[in-house]
XYZ file of C-alpha atoms in Angstrom:
782
model
C 23.744 -21.006 19.458
C 23.122 -17.489 20.603
C 19.940 -17.050 22.595
C 17.525 -14.169 21.901
C 17.226 -11.523 24.601
C 14.708 -8.752 25.096
C 15.823 -5.244 24.149
C 13.930 -2.653 26.159
C 14.599 1.050 26.761
C 15.726 0.094 30.272
C 18.172 -2.407 28.805
C 19.639 0.316 26.624
C 20.191 2.508 29.647
C 21.713 -0.362 31.570
C 24.034 -1.139 28.685
C 25.560 2.287 29.086
C 26.350 1.893 32.793
C 27.121 -1.797 33.101
C 30.238 -1.904 30.948
C 33.733 -2.878 32.101
C 35.251 -0.080 34.179
C 38.731 -0.744 32.773
C 37.570 0.148 29.303
C 36.543 3.622 30.522
C 40.104 4.554 31.414
C 41.519 7.512 29.431
C 43.687 6.675 26.448
C 47.441 6.976 26.822
C 50.226 7.660 24.374
C 52.395 4.847 25.744
C 50.963 2.113 23.545
C 52.329 1.728 19.999
C 51.637 -0.549 17.078
C 54.104 -3.420 16.877
C 54.849 -3.537 20.607
C 53.176 -6.907 20.973
C 52.747 -9.482 18.247
C 49.022 -9.383 17.428
C 46.763 -12.388 17.614
C 45.004 -12.862 14.241
C 41.414 -11.705 14.280
C 40.226 -15.011 12.880
C 41.841 -16.798 15.818
C 39.911 -14.590 18.219
C 36.617 -15.135 16.417
C 37.008 -18.854 15.809
C 34.525 -20.845 13.769
C 31.753 -21.116 16.367
C 29.257 -18.937 18.186
C 31.843 -18.086 20.888
C 35.489 -17.142 20.803
C 37.700 -20.142 21.509
C 39.788 -17.846 23.724
C 36.944 -17.361 26.215
C 36.545 -20.387 28.519
C 33.118 -22.014 28.702
C 30.998 -20.541 31.446
C 32.902 -17.229 31.405
C 32.340 -14.052 29.493
C 36.002 -12.927 29.392
C 39.319 -14.497 28.446
C 41.830 -15.231 31.176
C 44.682 -13.721 29.178
C 45.244 -10.417 27.451
C 45.587 -10.422 23.674
C 46.875 -7.868 21.204
C 45.080 -7.234 17.919
C 45.739 -5.167 14.825
C 43.400 -4.342 11.976
C 42.135 -1.745 9.527
C 39.330 0.467 10.789
C 36.030 -0.061 8.975
C 33.813 2.100 11.200
C 33.816 4.170 14.375
C 30.527 4.156 16.273
C 29.601 6.059 19.406
C 25.842 5.490 19.550
C 24.374 2.013 19.424
C 27.848 0.490 19.804
C 30.648 2.494 21.398
C 33.961 1.636 19.845
C 35.905 0.802 16.703
C 35.389 -1.931 14.115
C 38.556 -3.389 12.645
C 39.231 -6.018 10.017
C 42.077 -8.049 8.594
C 41.963 -7.012 4.908
C 43.615 -10.265 3.787
C 41.782 -12.662 6.073
C 42.593 -16.317 6.519
C 40.590 -17.553 3.549
C 38.322 -19.631 5.773
C 34.658 -18.631 5.281
C 33.758 -20.182 8.655
C 35.768 -17.582 10.596
C 35.158 -13.865 10.723
C 37.920 -11.449 9.734
C 36.396 -8.553 11.668
C 36.223 -7.588 15.337
C 34.569 -4.928 17.434
C 36.910 -3.138 19.864
C 34.992 -1.613 22.739
C 36.387 1.902 23.178
C 34.239 4.669 24.626
C 36.813 7.403 23.907
C 37.660 6.424 20.343
C 37.204 9.992 19.147
C 40.420 10.934 20.986
C 42.387 8.915 18.440
C 40.850 10.755 15.475
C 40.258 7.483 13.690
C 38.731 7.149 10.248
C 37.993 4.156 8.020
C 41.247 2.955 6.467
C 43.419 3.763 9.498
C 45.221 1.028 11.382
C 44.202 0.344 14.969
C 46.323 -1.605 17.425
C 44.939 -2.568 20.823
C 45.471 -4.927 23.719
C 42.921 -6.315 26.130
C 40.786 -9.267 27.036
C 38.472 -11.015 24.618
C 34.897 -10.884 25.812
C 31.587 -12.518 24.959
C 29.455 -9.531 25.823
C 25.949 -11.013 25.805
C 26.936 -13.104 22.794
C 28.911 -10.394 20.984
C 32.587 -11.309 20.528
C 34.707 -8.206 21.138
C 37.932 -6.902 22.608
C 37.827 -4.812 25.765
C 40.830 -2.477 25.766
C 42.893 -2.705 28.970
C 44.345 0.442 30.564
C 44.358 2.495 27.383
C 46.500 0.022 25.481
C 45.429 1.287 22.076
C 47.121 3.214 19.277
C 46.445 4.570 15.818
C 48.673 3.249 13.066
C 49.302 4.032 9.419
C 46.532 4.563 6.894
C 45.965 1.377 4.898
C 42.956 2.295 2.745
C 39.311 1.304 2.904
C 38.368 -2.323 3.306
C 35.891 -3.471 0.676
C 32.708 -4.966 2.115
C 32.079 -8.696 1.855
C 28.769 -9.781 0.332
C 26.641 -11.864 2.690
C 25.962 -15.429 1.597
C 23.651 -17.917 3.290
C 24.424 -21.561 2.665
C 21.765 -24.030 1.597
C 21.925 -25.909 4.879
C 22.303 -23.015 7.315
C 20.033 -20.436 8.872
C 20.571 -16.709 8.502
C 21.788 -16.615 12.118
C 24.383 -19.277 11.393
C 25.532 -17.408 8.321
C 25.780 -14.059 10.088
C 27.971 -15.545 12.817
C 30.621 -16.041 10.117
C 30.563 -12.292 9.420
C 30.317 -10.951 12.978
C 32.435 -7.812 13.323
C 33.073 -7.522 9.583
C 32.169 -4.878 7.050
C 29.531 -6.529 4.895
C 27.158 -5.679 2.086
C 24.221 -7.291 0.366
C 23.591 -7.996 -3.294
C 21.039 -9.952 -5.291
C 22.583 -13.258 -4.263
C 22.391 -12.315 -0.586
C 18.608 -12.599 -0.989
C 17.886 -10.344 1.977
C 14.368 -8.933 1.917
C 12.348 -6.695 4.208
C 10.241 -8.565 6.739
C 9.536 -5.579 8.995
C 9.383 -2.183 7.380
C 11.234 0.836 8.689
C 9.264 2.253 11.570
C 9.183 2.767 15.291
C 10.410 -0.209 17.295
C 8.874 -0.033 20.765
C 11.344 -2.617 22.085
C 14.340 -0.541 21.031
C 12.502 2.783 21.274
C 14.033 3.863 17.987
C 13.293 3.499 14.292
C 14.819 0.513 12.513
C 14.074 -2.177 9.949
C 14.396 -5.982 9.837
C 15.513 -8.158 6.942
C 15.156 -11.879 6.465
C 16.546 -14.435 4.044
C 14.648 -15.099 0.802
C 11.076 -14.334 1.898
C 9.198 -12.421 4.615
C 8.336 -14.288 7.788
C 4.860 -15.598 8.556
C 3.081 -15.944 11.856
C 3.377 -19.588 12.917
C -0.352 -19.676 13.758
C -1.232 -18.401 10.291
C 0.042 -21.709 8.924
C -0.328 -24.176 11.811
C -2.689 -24.662 14.757
C -1.329 -23.524 18.115
C 1.108 -25.759 20.006
C 1.523 -28.159 17.091
C 5.034 -29.242 16.030
C 4.674 -27.170 12.857
C 3.906 -23.963 14.754
C 6.716 -24.483 17.247
C 9.245 -25.328 14.519
C 8.318 -22.236 12.474
C 8.594 -20.000 15.539
C 12.114 -21.274 16.137
C 13.017 -20.928 12.458
C 11.707 -17.344 12.370
C 13.776 -16.465 15.433
C 16.907 -17.578 13.563
C 16.087 -15.654 10.391
C 16.317 -11.950 11.219
C 18.825 -9.168 10.632
C 18.129 -5.753 12.159
C 19.199 -2.729 10.128
C 20.301 0.076 12.414
C 21.968 3.440 12.360
C 24.654 4.309 14.890
C 22.761 7.325 16.148
C 19.014 7.288 16.613
C 17.364 8.293 13.352
C 15.448 11.554 13.248
C 11.684 11.280 13.053
C 10.575 10.710 9.473
C 14.067 10.058 8.125
C 15.947 6.917 7.120
C 19.614 7.944 7.318
C 20.794 5.240 4.925
C 17.944 5.965 2.471
C 17.664 9.750 2.080
C 15.377 9.329 -0.938
C 12.423 8.136 1.158
C 9.279 9.349 -0.611
C 5.599 8.445 -0.350
C 5.121 8.268 -4.120
C 8.387 6.927 -5.546
C 11.035 6.161 -2.922
C 9.075 3.714 -0.784
C 9.900 0.444 0.937
C 7.580 -2.559 1.078
C 7.791 -5.818 2.962
C 9.191 -8.388 0.537
C 11.442 -5.885 -1.261
C 15.017 -7.060 -1.782
C 17.695 -4.660 -0.558
C 20.976 -4.390 -2.453
C 24.250 -2.485 -1.939
C 23.473 -1.538 1.658
C 26.734 -1.870 3.613
C 27.687 -1.706 7.255
C 29.403 -3.404 10.164
C 27.790 -6.448 11.718
C 27.279 -6.570 15.471
C 25.221 -8.610 17.899
C 23.294 -7.242 20.845
C 20.146 -7.994 22.795
C 19.643 -11.313 21.084
C 19.809 -10.040 17.484
C 22.342 -9.503 14.753
C 22.434 -5.828 13.796
C 23.947 -4.250 10.751
C 24.950 -0.654 11.484
C 24.674 1.005 8.081
C 27.723 2.944 6.920
C 26.581 4.048 3.453
C 23.435 5.270 1.730
C 21.328 3.617 -0.933
C 18.956 4.935 -3.589
C 15.611 3.784 -4.928
C 17.530 1.829 -7.566
C 18.944 -0.421 -4.829
C 15.446 -1.516 -3.805
C 13.950 -4.325 -5.864
C 10.152 -4.316 -5.528
C 9.305 -7.976 -5.921
C 5.591 -7.364 -5.299
C 5.143 -3.744 -6.259
C 2.250 -1.455 -5.512
C -1.038 -2.131 -7.278
C -3.016 1.028 -8.033
C -6.388 -0.707 -7.756
C -7.777 -4.160 -7.046
C -8.044 -6.571 -9.946
C -11.159 -6.674 -12.082
C -12.616 -10.176 -11.944
C -14.558 -11.402 -14.956
C -18.054 -12.570 -14.133
C -18.449 -10.381 -11.049
C -21.964 -9.186 -10.331
C -21.455 -8.039 -6.731
C -18.279 -7.083 -4.876
C -18.145 -7.163 -1.075
C -15.216 -5.826 0.941
C -13.891 -5.581 4.480
C -11.792 -2.596 5.561
C -10.351 -1.565 8.933
C -10.179 2.237 8.674
C -7.629 2.814 11.469
C -9.613 4.875 13.972
C -11.615 7.125 11.671
C -12.758 9.733 14.227
C -14.536 13.048 13.738
C -15.043 14.085 17.377
C -11.949 16.302 17.747
C -12.886 19.972 17.927
C -10.660 20.609 14.901
C -12.975 18.335 12.894
C -16.272 19.187 14.555
C -18.145 15.902 14.737
C -20.300 14.729 17.638
C -18.728 13.092 20.682
C -18.545 9.326 20.870
C -20.282 7.276 23.517
C -17.217 7.154 25.817
C -16.475 10.899 25.842
C -17.065 12.946 28.974
C -16.909 16.262 27.132
C -15.135 18.043 24.268
C -11.980 18.427 26.333
C -11.881 14.651 26.666
C -12.099 14.282 22.871
C -9.257 16.765 22.382
C -6.966 15.400 25.093
C -3.785 13.594 24.083
C -4.994 10.343 25.638
C -8.679 11.159 25.593
C -11.694 9.382 24.145
C -10.707 10.255 20.566
C -8.308 7.569 19.292
C -7.873 9.095 15.833
C -6.744 12.370 14.305
C -6.640 15.388 16.596
C -5.800 18.083 14.039
C -7.634 19.160 10.909
C -4.563 18.432 8.767
C -4.181 14.895 10.064
C -7.875 14.172 9.624
C -7.947 15.576 6.113
C -5.016 13.340 5.159
C -6.614 10.306 6.767
C -9.961 10.953 5.119
C -8.402 11.475 1.692
C -6.417 8.255 1.925
C -9.384 6.185 3.134
C -11.748 7.663 0.550
C -9.242 7.126 -2.262
C -8.835 3.509 -1.203
C -12.596 2.921 -1.050
C -13.075 4.625 -4.419
C -10.559 2.313 -6.058
C -12.127 -0.708 -4.348
C -15.491 0.139 -5.943
C -17.307 -2.452 -3.822
C -21.090 -2.726 -3.542
C -21.050 -3.611 0.172
C -18.244 -2.671 2.576
C -17.874 -3.803 6.171
C -15.997 -1.245 8.268
C -13.998 -1.624 11.467
C -12.530 1.061 13.756
C -14.967 3.779 12.763
C -15.917 6.108 15.590
C -19.044 5.214 17.532
C -20.452 8.740 17.561
C -23.869 8.101 16.094
C -25.342 8.340 12.616
C -26.301 12.008 12.426
C -24.641 14.653 10.274
C -20.933 14.932 11.078
C -20.691 11.476 12.622
C -17.768 9.417 11.408
C -19.828 7.096 9.226
C -21.897 9.953 7.805
C -18.773 11.977 7.063
C -17.129 9.029 5.324
C -20.153 8.295 3.123
C -20.590 11.982 2.242
C -16.969 12.328 1.154
C -17.010 9.007 -0.668
C -20.117 9.882 -2.668
C -18.464 13.098 -3.800
C -16.060 10.959 -5.829
C -18.839 9.531 -8.021
C -20.746 11.674 -10.509
C -23.324 8.978 -11.214
C -25.864 8.720 -8.339
C -26.135 4.985 -9.037
C -22.608 4.635 -7.627
C -23.465 6.387 -4.374
C -23.439 4.713 -0.977
C -25.653 4.754 2.085
C -24.755 3.514 5.532
C -26.606 0.786 7.377
C -28.224 2.263 10.478
C -29.339 -0.091 13.241
C -32.900 0.249 14.462
C -33.674 2.201 17.595
C -34.068 -1.073 19.473
C -30.443 -1.969 18.703
C -28.926 1.387 19.629
C -27.330 2.400 22.902
C -28.885 5.554 24.360
C -30.817 5.954 21.133
C -27.728 7.033 19.199
C -24.788 4.639 19.372
C -23.989 1.086 18.341
C -22.522 -0.496 21.435
C -20.507 1.104 24.216
C -16.955 1.274 22.832
C -15.347 4.339 21.275
C -15.215 2.451 17.966
C -17.799 0.298 16.253
C -18.293 -1.859 13.199
C -20.284 -0.363 10.351
C -21.558 -1.163 6.897
C -22.076 0.865 3.721
C -23.766 -0.259 0.506
C -24.980 0.892 -2.918
C -28.800 0.999 -3.013
C -28.723 0.922 -6.828
C -27.073 -2.493 -6.712
C -28.290 -4.213 -3.547
C -31.439 -3.740 -1.496
C -31.873 -3.950 2.256
C -34.099 -6.775 3.420
C -35.260 -5.905 6.913
C -33.539 -4.022 9.703
C -29.926 -4.402 10.714
C -29.459 -6.550 13.785
C -26.837 -6.636 16.511
C -25.223 -9.920 17.427
C -24.254 -9.314 21.066
C -20.763 -10.432 21.986
C -19.720 -11.917 25.351
C -18.424 -9.919 28.299
C -16.049 -11.334 30.920
C -16.502 -10.526 34.624
C -14.410 -12.674 36.930
C -11.700 -12.552 39.608
C -8.574 -14.680 39.573
C -5.208 -15.204 41.218
C -1.914 -14.957 39.340
C 0.952 -17.431 39.874
C 2.482 -14.763 42.151
C -0.574 -14.859 44.420
C -1.953 -11.493 43.344
C -5.734 -11.279 42.921
C -7.281 -9.281 40.118
C -10.868 -8.620 38.997
C -11.264 -8.703 35.234
C -14.024 -6.841 33.397
C -13.544 -7.307 29.666
C -15.795 -6.395 26.754
C -16.101 -6.980 23.018
C -17.795 -4.974 20.286
C -21.156 -6.261 19.060
C -21.297 -7.592 15.513
C -23.642 -6.118 12.883
C -25.864 -8.325 10.704
C -27.678 -7.027 7.630
C -29.649 -9.015 5.075
C -29.618 -7.863 1.431
C -31.544 -8.930 -1.647
C -29.563 -9.298 -4.843
C -31.532 -10.248 -7.942
C -34.193 -11.811 -5.705
C -31.569 -13.813 -3.813
C -30.796 -13.199 -0.109
C -27.294 -12.441 1.186
C -26.667 -11.860 4.890
C -23.444 -9.991 5.749
C -22.170 -9.857 9.318
C -19.333 -7.451 10.221
C -17.162 -8.236 13.254
C -14.284 -6.863 15.288
C -13.233 -9.310 17.998
C -11.213 -8.445 21.112
C -7.624 -7.457 20.375
C -4.489 -9.283 21.492
C -3.117 -6.157 23.134
C -4.388 -6.508 26.702
C -4.842 -9.528 28.936
C -7.946 -11.424 30.018
C -8.634 -13.779 32.925
C -6.945 -16.782 31.305
C -3.760 -14.777 30.737
C -3.775 -13.502 34.322
C -4.009 -16.930 35.941
C -1.379 -18.304 33.515
C 1.125 -15.552 34.357
C 0.986 -14.205 30.786
C -0.932 -10.992 31.397
C 1.930 -8.767 30.203
C 3.903 -11.160 28.008
C 3.625 -13.264 24.889
C 1.469 -16.293 25.466
C 3.015 -19.748 25.279
C 0.627 -20.846 22.535
C 1.556 -17.806 20.356
C -2.119 -16.909 19.863
C -1.878 -13.683 21.817
C -3.740 -12.551 24.897
C -7.512 -13.036 25.268
C -7.594 -15.983 22.873
C -10.257 -17.827 24.887
C -12.358 -14.649 25.025
C -12.261 -14.460 21.217
C -13.242 -18.138 21.125
C -16.322 -17.224 23.189
C -17.120 -14.550 20.596
C -16.759 -17.108 17.801
C -19.101 -19.502 19.613
C -21.705 -16.746 20.089
C -21.429 -15.857 16.394
C -21.632 -19.516 15.382
C -24.795 -20.106 17.381
C -26.499 -17.000 15.995
C -25.628 -17.714 12.366
C -26.900 -21.270 12.629
C -30.358 -19.680 12.628
C -29.803 -17.656 9.414
C -30.878 -19.138 6.089
C -29.623 -18.303 2.608
C -26.151 -17.042 1.720
C -24.074 -15.771 4.652
C -20.734 -13.926 4.655
C -18.685 -13.253 7.811
C -16.443 -10.209 7.400
C -14.034 -8.365 9.621
C -11.040 -8.154 11.869
C -11.257 -11.252 14.038
C -7.866 -10.495 15.646
C -6.979 -14.132 15.042
C -4.753 -15.662 12.372
C -6.029 -18.333 10.005
C -5.123 -21.359 12.158
C -5.911 -19.801 15.525
C -8.765 -21.095 17.642
C -11.454 -18.451 16.893
C -11.127 -18.892 13.118
C -11.118 -22.672 13.462
C -14.364 -22.466 15.454
C -15.940 -20.579 12.548
C -14.580 -22.955 9.898
C -13.839 -26.679 9.995
C -13.030 -27.481 13.640
C -14.210 -30.764 15.130
C -13.233 -31.799 18.636
C -11.070 -34.926 18.408
C -9.882 -37.179 21.195
C -6.147 -36.951 21.763
C -5.851 -33.454 20.317
C -5.709 -30.144 22.165
C -9.148 -28.842 23.066
C -10.283 -25.377 22.049
C -11.677 -23.699 25.166
C -14.016 -20.781 25.719
C -13.337 -18.128 28.341
C -14.521 -18.332 31.934
C -16.852 -15.880 33.647
C -18.683 -14.843 30.503
C -22.163 -13.478 29.927
C -24.126 -11.940 27.064
C -26.264 -8.943 28.008
C -26.567 -10.180 31.549
C -27.350 -13.784 30.653
C -24.630 -16.191 31.871
C -22.684 -17.950 29.130
C -19.881 -20.000 30.720
C -18.837 -19.887 34.373
C -15.728 -21.903 33.511
C -13.938 -22.511 30.240
C -15.731 -25.091 28.121
C -14.367 -27.224 25.286
C -15.842 -26.410 21.883
C -17.344 -29.472 20.229
C -17.698 -28.335 16.626
C -17.150 -25.446 14.252
C -19.530 -23.492 12.061
C -18.221 -25.140 8.906
C -17.739 -21.976 6.828
C -15.024 -21.678 4.168
C -12.097 -19.329 4.737
C -12.190 -17.690 1.321
C -8.702 -16.154 1.462
C -6.884 -19.386 2.241
C -9.194 -21.301 -0.099
C -8.398 -19.020 -3.040
C -4.991 -17.569 -2.186
C -3.396 -20.351 -0.131
C -2.251 -20.632 3.460
C 0.086 -17.652 3.065
C -2.715 -15.168 2.567
C -2.114 -12.075 4.693
C -3.655 -8.732 5.566
C -1.494 -7.570 8.477
C 2.085 -7.469 9.678
C 3.145 -7.509 13.308
C 6.635 -7.808 14.735
C 8.082 -8.741 11.361
C 5.632 -11.561 10.626
C 2.771 -11.589 8.111
C -0.639 -13.138 8.618
C -4.364 -12.647 8.056
C -6.397 -10.995 10.801
C -9.041 -9.759 8.364
C -11.260 -12.551 7.133
C -14.078 -13.388 4.758
C -15.814 -16.644 5.701
C -18.669 -18.026 3.580
C -21.272 -20.702 4.080
C -21.521 -23.408 1.423
C -24.174 -21.763 -0.754
C -22.255 -18.496 -0.903
C -18.877 -20.158 -1.445
C -20.233 -21.606 -4.692
C -20.938 -18.068 -5.954
C -17.408 -16.726 -5.349
C -15.495 -15.880 -8.535
C -12.566 -14.010 -7.011
C -10.838 -13.163 -3.727
C -8.203 -10.489 -3.241
C -6.295 -9.019 -0.332
C -5.274 -5.633 -1.706
C -1.850 -5.088 -0.149
C -1.877 -1.323 0.285
C -1.165 -1.203 4.019
C 0.309 -4.278 5.688
C 3.565 -4.143 3.708
C 3.970 -0.361 3.689
C 5.836 1.815 6.182
C 3.809 3.249 9.044
C 5.696 6.511 8.477
C 3.298 7.286 5.615
C 0.145 6.911 7.745
C -1.837 10.034 8.656
C -0.368 10.412 12.149
C 2.481 12.885 12.576
C 3.834 11.055 15.613
C 7.420 9.915 14.937
C 7.353 11.249 11.352
C 8.743 14.776 11.731
C 8.574 16.822 8.529
C 8.178 13.840 6.202
C 6.096 14.775 3.170
C 3.118 12.436 2.896
C 0.662 11.573 0.145
C -3.101 11.204 -0.034
C -2.727 8.027 -2.090
C -4.309 4.823 -0.834
C -1.052 3.343 0.445
C -0.657 3.378 4.244
C -4.270 4.486 4.552
C -4.582 1.984 7.409
C -2.550 -0.782 9.009
C -4.836 -3.545 7.667
C -5.329 -4.533 4.033
C -8.826 -4.514 2.534
C -10.244 -7.920 1.623
C -12.428 -8.073 -1.493
C -14.814 -10.859 -2.487
C -16.216 -11.009 -6.028
C -19.560 -12.802 -6.292
C -21.611 -14.182 -9.165
C -25.238 -13.133 -8.659
C -26.610 -13.092 -12.222
C -30.097 -11.833 -12.844
C -32.559 -14.735 -12.913
C -33.243 -16.042 -16.409
C -36.837 -15.372 -17.407
C -38.426 -18.688 -18.473
C -39.848 -18.269 -21.979
C -42.022 -20.654 -24.011
C -43.491 -19.393 -27.266
C -44.792 -21.915 -29.824
C -45.676 -20.608 -33.328
C -47.839 -22.731 -35.701
C -48.156 -21.750 -39.345
C -51.470 -23.131 -40.625
C -51.480 -20.924 -43.704
C -50.202 -21.784 -47.179
C -48.233 -18.532 -47.003
C -44.678 -18.488 -45.652
C -44.355 -16.240 -42.609
C -41.651 -14.606 -40.483
C -42.378 -14.701 -36.688
C -41.522 -11.587 -34.664
C -41.042 -11.266 -30.892
C -41.222 -7.667 -29.731
C -40.792 -6.680 -33.354
C -37.557 -8.628 -33.785
C -37.061 -11.598 -36.090
C -34.833 -14.587 -35.510
C -31.245 -13.987 -36.704
C -31.297 -17.359 -38.503
C -33.951 -19.517 -40.237
C -36.520 -16.718 -40.149
C -38.989 -18.207 -42.667
C -41.654 -20.677 -41.612
C -43.309 -22.823 -44.319
C -46.876 -24.147 -44.403
C -47.708 -26.500 -41.529
C -44.399 -25.864 -39.741
C -43.993 -25.303 -36.002
C -41.276 -23.301 -34.268
C -40.559 -23.050 -30.540
C -38.749 -20.214 -28.789
C -37.349 -20.433 -25.216
C -34.742 -18.639 -23.077
C -31.948 -20.418 -24.942
C -33.051 -19.135 -28.349
C -30.816 -16.401 -29.848
C -33.909 -14.278 -30.581
C -35.103 -14.431 -26.958
C -31.612 -13.764 -25.593
C -31.325 -10.680 -27.807
C -34.458 -9.240 -26.135
C -32.682 -9.082 -22.705
C -35.905 -9.739 -20.865
C -36.404 -8.832 -17.207
C -38.962 -9.980 -14.716
C -42.385 -8.442 -15.433
C -41.512 -7.765 -19.099
C -44.035 -8.773 -21.779
C -43.607 -10.408 -25.153
C -45.602 -9.158 -28.131
C -45.898 -11.712 -30.940
C -46.624 -10.864 -34.584
C -45.903 -12.394 -37.969
C -45.183 -11.078 -41.435
C -46.997 -12.946 -44.194
C -44.705 -13.308 -47.195
C -42.324 -11.246 -45.118
C -44.286 -8.134 -46.032
C -47.663 -7.862 -44.294
C -47.545 -7.525 -40.483
C -50.209 -9.349 -38.522
C -50.615 -8.834 -34.767
C -51.038 -12.030 -32.725
C -51.111 -10.875 -29.113
C -49.106 -10.006 -25.995
C -48.514 -11.795 -22.694
C -46.124 -11.746 -19.721
C -42.758 -13.153 -20.774
C -42.883 -15.842 -18.099
C -46.210 -17.229 -19.285
C -46.167 -20.108 -21.816
C -48.000 -19.096 -24.972
C -49.105 -20.679 -28.246
C -49.589 -18.747 -31.494
C -51.616 -20.007 -34.493
C -51.558 -18.237 -37.850
C -54.326 -19.318 -40.249
C -53.990 -16.800 -43.057
C -54.172 -13.095 -42.392
C -55.413 -13.960 -38.907
C -53.244 -14.728 -35.909
C -54.315 -15.749 -32.412
C -52.225 -16.014 -29.193
C -53.371 -18.402 -26.469
C -51.838 -18.507 -22.962
C -51.446 -21.877 -21.334
C -53.542 -22.361 -18.226
């Protein structure tokens, strides 16, 4: 089994200088096809992960072998050499019929697909890639044989994608519907390779192991291993130009798009292996018709029947207004305007007017389509709440989309006591925020900050190096609303990211690498945040909804602490971070085991299943954006949706021009951020007004009772000495659509002709009416 290896820019450089010196020798004219009887390509490849001609423990054969094959590709970028294939093959699907011939000066032979290539050299296992290294220029061009047709990739029922691809190594291959190869990482910039590429997987996109299983459990470890064996990188020989996909020239933000989960067909290329991954170097182009959208774009979230209130969470991807080209106030971290305009300054968002206008249009269009009554925001600039601030700008532009003032939004502004320096919410360049529709929901009291832990501690790494760690998290924002006389508390959060290390990572030697538990760096610090949030929300009554980017997948420790975790003997403990404090008050000097969770329901996994997702990282899907409800609120949920407008789309269509060249973009909602919005539909019906009206007919005349001038749609007549009762279940009462503080006026029509007024009372008050013959009296119950 081939072992994965890291591919870094340094490794790429090293690959160019650490190749066999013999292969760099100039080509000669002395070698000719037919001089030496060639060894069949399938005999060189064998039916295993290594060539049978290369002794175990070595990377090169002891002997020199001659080969002959038809050229399928000549590459001088990612791989330097010629790809040849036996067009007949040996008929054994377990052995490859193709081979890569390492040849830096292949252009001297003027080779083209269909030509014959003859070469002699040693067989090598170059970091797992079976190839022939030409010896002393022993290579020649032979007769033209015609193009070799590509072989469609097939993955057997009992084999992994890696195992299947080994059978095609070196060959010209293609993919069709039965190949079942789908996008698991969209085309974009790969920081490991420092080039744009894309990754396919077999049958379905990959999921983060800790989205489905708790850390360090057999399930998580098995899925991590399975994911590692289920990837095919799609490359181009030469580094793609910014904003272009060489094998898909029809890339377009509106029509020719790629989404994670799409099946790719008719893409062909030669199959190599380098830096721990199989890589198909594309040799043709495809069109939009070769892309099968299995979960296509959805123009707007679904409309859920029975929804009274819709609440959403949306990470707005560094919505900043402080650049001089935009003109907003500086955020709390800025030294001056030059700092906000600098390439790596305090402004993390758009730096040009054009980029900001695109970003704003995309975000506003997404929010307009979401049409939520309350929205929790993450990654909005912390530059105050005055005119031109990020949150003010967003609300102003959003309201311009709605003609009816009842659809307009306002932002939640913390009280002066909660602000930093009288203007900001917290001390980071970004903050969490909240917007709402006053026509639909009403504020109940001031917004409150829930302070998050800080970490201040020194530690020693396994290498003996000492480091002082000062780490911070953004405060959470809590706002209570009243909805039809019922309270709902919404708390918006943005926990510490996985991108930089904390104390626990430093002392474990994982400060700059993937953590062994696959939960990412600063996991314990996020656990401390979850504990602080848990303890604060235990004091809040009524319905409570936790929203936001917790930077933790569904089965990772911080989410478990907020849901159903219970410490159990014999199982791995969930630990808080060491050296923590909250606003100067010590929290935990050393990591402490968490005893119990908050007990909230993870609405996405509850409604959508374990494979709910809002984010994609490194080719794996998972949910970082959560909506967690306490029991009373969970019973009011009628719908949950993760609107997949961002996580599965290409980053090339985001507002930033970095790495996108002249690509034409769109102001549509797709790629408006890198996180998907999460929408929760809630049932908050208006309270039913209790009604009790009793009508007694003590007259010999038949009468028709009227409530607010309306008669009952059925059985209207009342005979002598009859009694009729009306309550909130009566069709007549329901037709009145009564609200709190409404009144009911009761009258009767004698013989159905002569109106007689009885009286009026508040609708909620029980009342009795007695008609005695041209006289009617209403009595309220005491």
